Short mmCIF file of C-alpha atoms in Angstrom, two decimals:
data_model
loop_
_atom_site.label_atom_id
_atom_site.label_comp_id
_atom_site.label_asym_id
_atom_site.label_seq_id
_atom_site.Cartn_x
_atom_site.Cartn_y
_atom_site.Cartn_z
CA UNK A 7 -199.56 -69.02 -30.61
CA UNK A 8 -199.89 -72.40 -33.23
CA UNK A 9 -204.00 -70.75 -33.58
CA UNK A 10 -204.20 -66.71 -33.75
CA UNK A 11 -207.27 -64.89 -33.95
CA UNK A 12 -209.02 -68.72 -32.74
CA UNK A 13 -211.76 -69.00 -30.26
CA UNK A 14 -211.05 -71.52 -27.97
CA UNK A 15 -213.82 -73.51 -26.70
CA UNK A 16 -213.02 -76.27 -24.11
CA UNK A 17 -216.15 -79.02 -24.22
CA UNK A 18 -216.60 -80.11 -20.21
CA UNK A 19 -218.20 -84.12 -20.90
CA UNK A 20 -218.99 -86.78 -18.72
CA UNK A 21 -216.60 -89.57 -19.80
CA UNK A 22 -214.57 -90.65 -22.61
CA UNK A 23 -214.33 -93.96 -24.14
CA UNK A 24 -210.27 -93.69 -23.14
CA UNK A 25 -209.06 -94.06 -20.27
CA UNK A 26 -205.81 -92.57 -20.73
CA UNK A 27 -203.36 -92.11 -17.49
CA UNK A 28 -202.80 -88.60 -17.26
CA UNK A 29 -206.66 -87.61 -18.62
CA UNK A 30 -208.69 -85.34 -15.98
CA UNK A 31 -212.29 -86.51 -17.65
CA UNK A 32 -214.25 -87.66 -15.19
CA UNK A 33 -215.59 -91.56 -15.52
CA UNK A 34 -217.82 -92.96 -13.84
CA UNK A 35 -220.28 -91.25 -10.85
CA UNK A 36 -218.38 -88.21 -11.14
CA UNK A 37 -220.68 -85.86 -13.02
CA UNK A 38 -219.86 -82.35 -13.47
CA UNK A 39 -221.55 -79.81 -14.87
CA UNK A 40 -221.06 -80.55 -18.57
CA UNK A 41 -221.21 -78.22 -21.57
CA UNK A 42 -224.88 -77.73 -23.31
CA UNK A 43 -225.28 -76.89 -27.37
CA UNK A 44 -226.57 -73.53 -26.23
CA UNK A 45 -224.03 -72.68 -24.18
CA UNK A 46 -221.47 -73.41 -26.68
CA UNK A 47 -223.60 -71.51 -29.56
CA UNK A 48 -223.58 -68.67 -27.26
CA UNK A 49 -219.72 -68.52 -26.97
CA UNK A 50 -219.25 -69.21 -30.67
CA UNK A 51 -222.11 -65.69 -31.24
CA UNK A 52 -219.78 -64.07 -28.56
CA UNK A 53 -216.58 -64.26 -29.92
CA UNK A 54 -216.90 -64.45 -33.82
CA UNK A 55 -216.17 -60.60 -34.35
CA UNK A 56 -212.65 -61.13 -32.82
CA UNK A 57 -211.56 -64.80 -34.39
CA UNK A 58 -211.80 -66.14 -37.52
CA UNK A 59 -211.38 -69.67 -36.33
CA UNK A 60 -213.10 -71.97 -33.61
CA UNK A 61 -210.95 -74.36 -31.98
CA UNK A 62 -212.78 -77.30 -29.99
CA UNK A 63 -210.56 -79.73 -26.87
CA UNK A 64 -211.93 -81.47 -23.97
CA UNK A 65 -212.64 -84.09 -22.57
CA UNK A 66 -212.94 -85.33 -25.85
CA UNK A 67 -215.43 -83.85 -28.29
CA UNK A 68 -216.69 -86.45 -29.95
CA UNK A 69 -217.80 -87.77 -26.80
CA UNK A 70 -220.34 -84.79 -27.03
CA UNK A 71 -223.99 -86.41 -28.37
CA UNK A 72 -224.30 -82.91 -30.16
CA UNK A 73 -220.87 -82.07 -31.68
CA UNK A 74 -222.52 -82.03 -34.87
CA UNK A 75 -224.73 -79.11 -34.14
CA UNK A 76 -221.69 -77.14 -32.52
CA UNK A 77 -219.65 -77.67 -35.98
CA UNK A 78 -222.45 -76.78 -38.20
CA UNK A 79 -223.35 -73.77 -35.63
CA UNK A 80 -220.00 -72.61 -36.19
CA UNK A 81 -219.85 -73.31 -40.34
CA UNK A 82 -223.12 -70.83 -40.46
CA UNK A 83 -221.43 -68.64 -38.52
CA UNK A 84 -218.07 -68.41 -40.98
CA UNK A 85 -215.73 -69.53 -38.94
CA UNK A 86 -212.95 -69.89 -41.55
CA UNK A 87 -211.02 -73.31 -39.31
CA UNK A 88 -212.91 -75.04 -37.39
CA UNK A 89 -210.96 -77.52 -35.84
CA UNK A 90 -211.15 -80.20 -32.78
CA UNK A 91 -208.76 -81.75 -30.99
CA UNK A 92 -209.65 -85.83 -30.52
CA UNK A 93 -208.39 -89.09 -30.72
CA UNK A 94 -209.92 -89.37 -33.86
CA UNK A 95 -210.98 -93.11 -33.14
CA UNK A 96 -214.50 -92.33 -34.03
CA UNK A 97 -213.74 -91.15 -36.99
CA UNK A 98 -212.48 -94.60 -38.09
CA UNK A 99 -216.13 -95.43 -39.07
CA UNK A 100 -216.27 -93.73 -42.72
CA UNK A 101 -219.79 -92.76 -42.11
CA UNK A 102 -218.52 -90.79 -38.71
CA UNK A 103 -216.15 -88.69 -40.88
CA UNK A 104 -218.20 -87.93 -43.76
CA UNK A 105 -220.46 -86.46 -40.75
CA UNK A 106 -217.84 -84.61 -38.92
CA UNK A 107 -217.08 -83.23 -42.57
CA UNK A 108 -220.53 -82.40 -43.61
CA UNK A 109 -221.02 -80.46 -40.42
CA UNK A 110 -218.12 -78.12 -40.95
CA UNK A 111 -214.31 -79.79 -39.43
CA UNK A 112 -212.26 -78.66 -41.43
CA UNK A 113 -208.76 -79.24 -38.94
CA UNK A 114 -208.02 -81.74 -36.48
CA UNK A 115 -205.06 -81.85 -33.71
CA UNK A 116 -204.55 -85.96 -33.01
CA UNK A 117 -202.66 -86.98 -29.86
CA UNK A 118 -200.04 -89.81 -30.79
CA UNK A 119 -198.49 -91.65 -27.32
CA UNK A 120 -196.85 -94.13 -29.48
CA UNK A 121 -196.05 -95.42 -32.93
CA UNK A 122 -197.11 -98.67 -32.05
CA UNK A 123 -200.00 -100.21 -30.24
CA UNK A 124 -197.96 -101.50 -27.45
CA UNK A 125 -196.67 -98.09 -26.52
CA UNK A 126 -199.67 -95.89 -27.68
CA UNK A 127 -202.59 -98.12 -25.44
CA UNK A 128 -199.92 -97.79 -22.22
CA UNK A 129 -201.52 -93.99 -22.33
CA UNK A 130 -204.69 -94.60 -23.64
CA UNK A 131 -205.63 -97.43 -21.31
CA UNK A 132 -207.49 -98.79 -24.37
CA UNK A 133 -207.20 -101.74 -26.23
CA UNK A 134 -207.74 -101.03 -30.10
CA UNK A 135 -206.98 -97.03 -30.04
CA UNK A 136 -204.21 -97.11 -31.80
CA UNK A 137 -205.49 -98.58 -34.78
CA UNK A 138 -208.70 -96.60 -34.50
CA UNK A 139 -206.78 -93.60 -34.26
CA UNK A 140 -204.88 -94.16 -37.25
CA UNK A 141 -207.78 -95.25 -39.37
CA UNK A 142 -209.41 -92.13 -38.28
CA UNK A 143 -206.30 -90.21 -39.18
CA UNK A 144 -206.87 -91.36 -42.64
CA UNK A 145 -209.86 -90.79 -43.41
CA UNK A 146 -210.06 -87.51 -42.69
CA UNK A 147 -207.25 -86.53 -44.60
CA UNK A 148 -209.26 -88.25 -46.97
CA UNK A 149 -211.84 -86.28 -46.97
CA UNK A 150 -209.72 -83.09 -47.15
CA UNK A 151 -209.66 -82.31 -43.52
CA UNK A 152 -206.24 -80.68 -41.98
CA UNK A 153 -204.55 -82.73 -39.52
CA UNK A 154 -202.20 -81.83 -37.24
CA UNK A 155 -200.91 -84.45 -34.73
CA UNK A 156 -198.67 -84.29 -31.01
CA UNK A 157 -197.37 -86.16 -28.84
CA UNK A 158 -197.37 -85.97 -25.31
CA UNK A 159 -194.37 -87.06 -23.23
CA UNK A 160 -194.37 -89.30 -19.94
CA UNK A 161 -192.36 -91.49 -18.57
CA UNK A 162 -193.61 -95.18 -20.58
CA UNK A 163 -193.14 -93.15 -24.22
CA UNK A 164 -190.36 -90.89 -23.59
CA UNK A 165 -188.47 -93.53 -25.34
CA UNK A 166 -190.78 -93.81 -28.50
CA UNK A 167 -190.02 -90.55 -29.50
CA UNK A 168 -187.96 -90.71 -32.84
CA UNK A 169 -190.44 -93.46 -33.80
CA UNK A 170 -193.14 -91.40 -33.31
CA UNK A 171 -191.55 -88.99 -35.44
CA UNK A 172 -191.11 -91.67 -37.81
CA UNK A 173 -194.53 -92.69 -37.94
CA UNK A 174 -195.81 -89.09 -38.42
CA UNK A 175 -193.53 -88.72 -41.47
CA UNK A 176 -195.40 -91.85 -43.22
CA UNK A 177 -198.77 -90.70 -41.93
CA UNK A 178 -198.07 -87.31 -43.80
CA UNK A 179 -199.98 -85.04 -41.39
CA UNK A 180 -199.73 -80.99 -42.17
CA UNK A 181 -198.51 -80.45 -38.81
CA UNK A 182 -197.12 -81.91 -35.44
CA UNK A 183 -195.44 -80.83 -32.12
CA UNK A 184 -194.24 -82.31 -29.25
CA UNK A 185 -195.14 -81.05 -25.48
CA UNK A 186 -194.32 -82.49 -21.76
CA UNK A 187 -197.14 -83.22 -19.89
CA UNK A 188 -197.76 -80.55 -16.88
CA UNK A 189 -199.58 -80.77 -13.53
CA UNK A 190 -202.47 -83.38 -14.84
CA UNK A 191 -205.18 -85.89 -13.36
CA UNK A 192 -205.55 -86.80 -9.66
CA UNK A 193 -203.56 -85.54 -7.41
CA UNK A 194 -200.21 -87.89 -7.38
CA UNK A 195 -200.55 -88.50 -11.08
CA UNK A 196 -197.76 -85.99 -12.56
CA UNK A 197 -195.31 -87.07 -10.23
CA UNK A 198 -196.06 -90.43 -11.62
CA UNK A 199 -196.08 -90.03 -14.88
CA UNK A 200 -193.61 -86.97 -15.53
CA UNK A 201 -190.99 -87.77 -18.06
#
């Protein structure tokens, strides 16, 4: 309902460089079958006469060698949004962004698990994220990209909540929403984490 008339197209990779505790990614010698370019330029050609907006999740997309060539694929297709959902950490390299940019994002949905590093990297599993993903945050909006941010609830942020909120509000996204996390990861893990 937040995306009408948007093609959804979830990116299967092989990894992430998180390691957050709810994430279903697989890491290490697990290797699915992972999304090709032509696959997803095949599904982009498939469903442009009914949406006038592409929106990429995961796994995490930028983990995706080629997530370039699905933007631009999508840009010379007209997709109107085109939009990814990611930690955005990549994107705190300048040079990253200008390329995400350049090859058509024009929207981004960034996951906040806390409004400090502390909090945040208890979900992420990854020392440094949170600053990454703030930086990243920036610069896009820098570079005129829409950002819309969430934050998903377990049990070790429930508490971080209004400061999340807070943070958001000095961060000046053009969007955010908050969501419970459902049946996720390994069997065992919602019970764990649940809020």
């Amino acid at each position: 309902p937040r995306y009408p008339d948007t093609a959804l197209i979830t990116l299967i990779v092989a990894g992430c460089d998180l390691n957050c505790i709810f994430c279903e990614t697989p890491q290490g010698d697990v290797l699915p079958t992972v999304s090709s370019l032509s696959s997803v330029q095949r599904a982009l050609e498939s469903m442009r006469e009914g949406a006038s907006g592409v929106y990429f999740t995961g796994g995490e997309p930028s983990s995706v060698p080629w997530i370039f060539d699905a933007l631009a694929h999508a840009k010379a297709m007209k997709y109107r949004r085109i939009q990814m959902q990611s930690h955005a950490g990549r994107a705190s390299d300048p040079a990253y962004a200008d390329s995400l940019v350049h090859a058509g994002l024009t929207a981004i949905d960034i996951p906040f698990y806390g409004a400090n590093a502390e909090v945040h990297e208890s979900i992420t599993n990854t020392p440094g994220s949170f600053e990454r993903t703030c930086l990243g945050l920036r610069n896009l909006q820098e570079r005129g990209v829409e950002t819309c941010v969430h934050i998903t609830l377990f049990q070790s942020n429930l508490h971080a909540l209004s400061d999340v909120i807070a943070l958001w509000n000095t961060l000046g996204p053009n969007a955010g929403y908050v969501q419970t996390s459902g049946e996720v990861g390994q069997p065992g893990t919602y019970a764990r984490v649940a809020p």
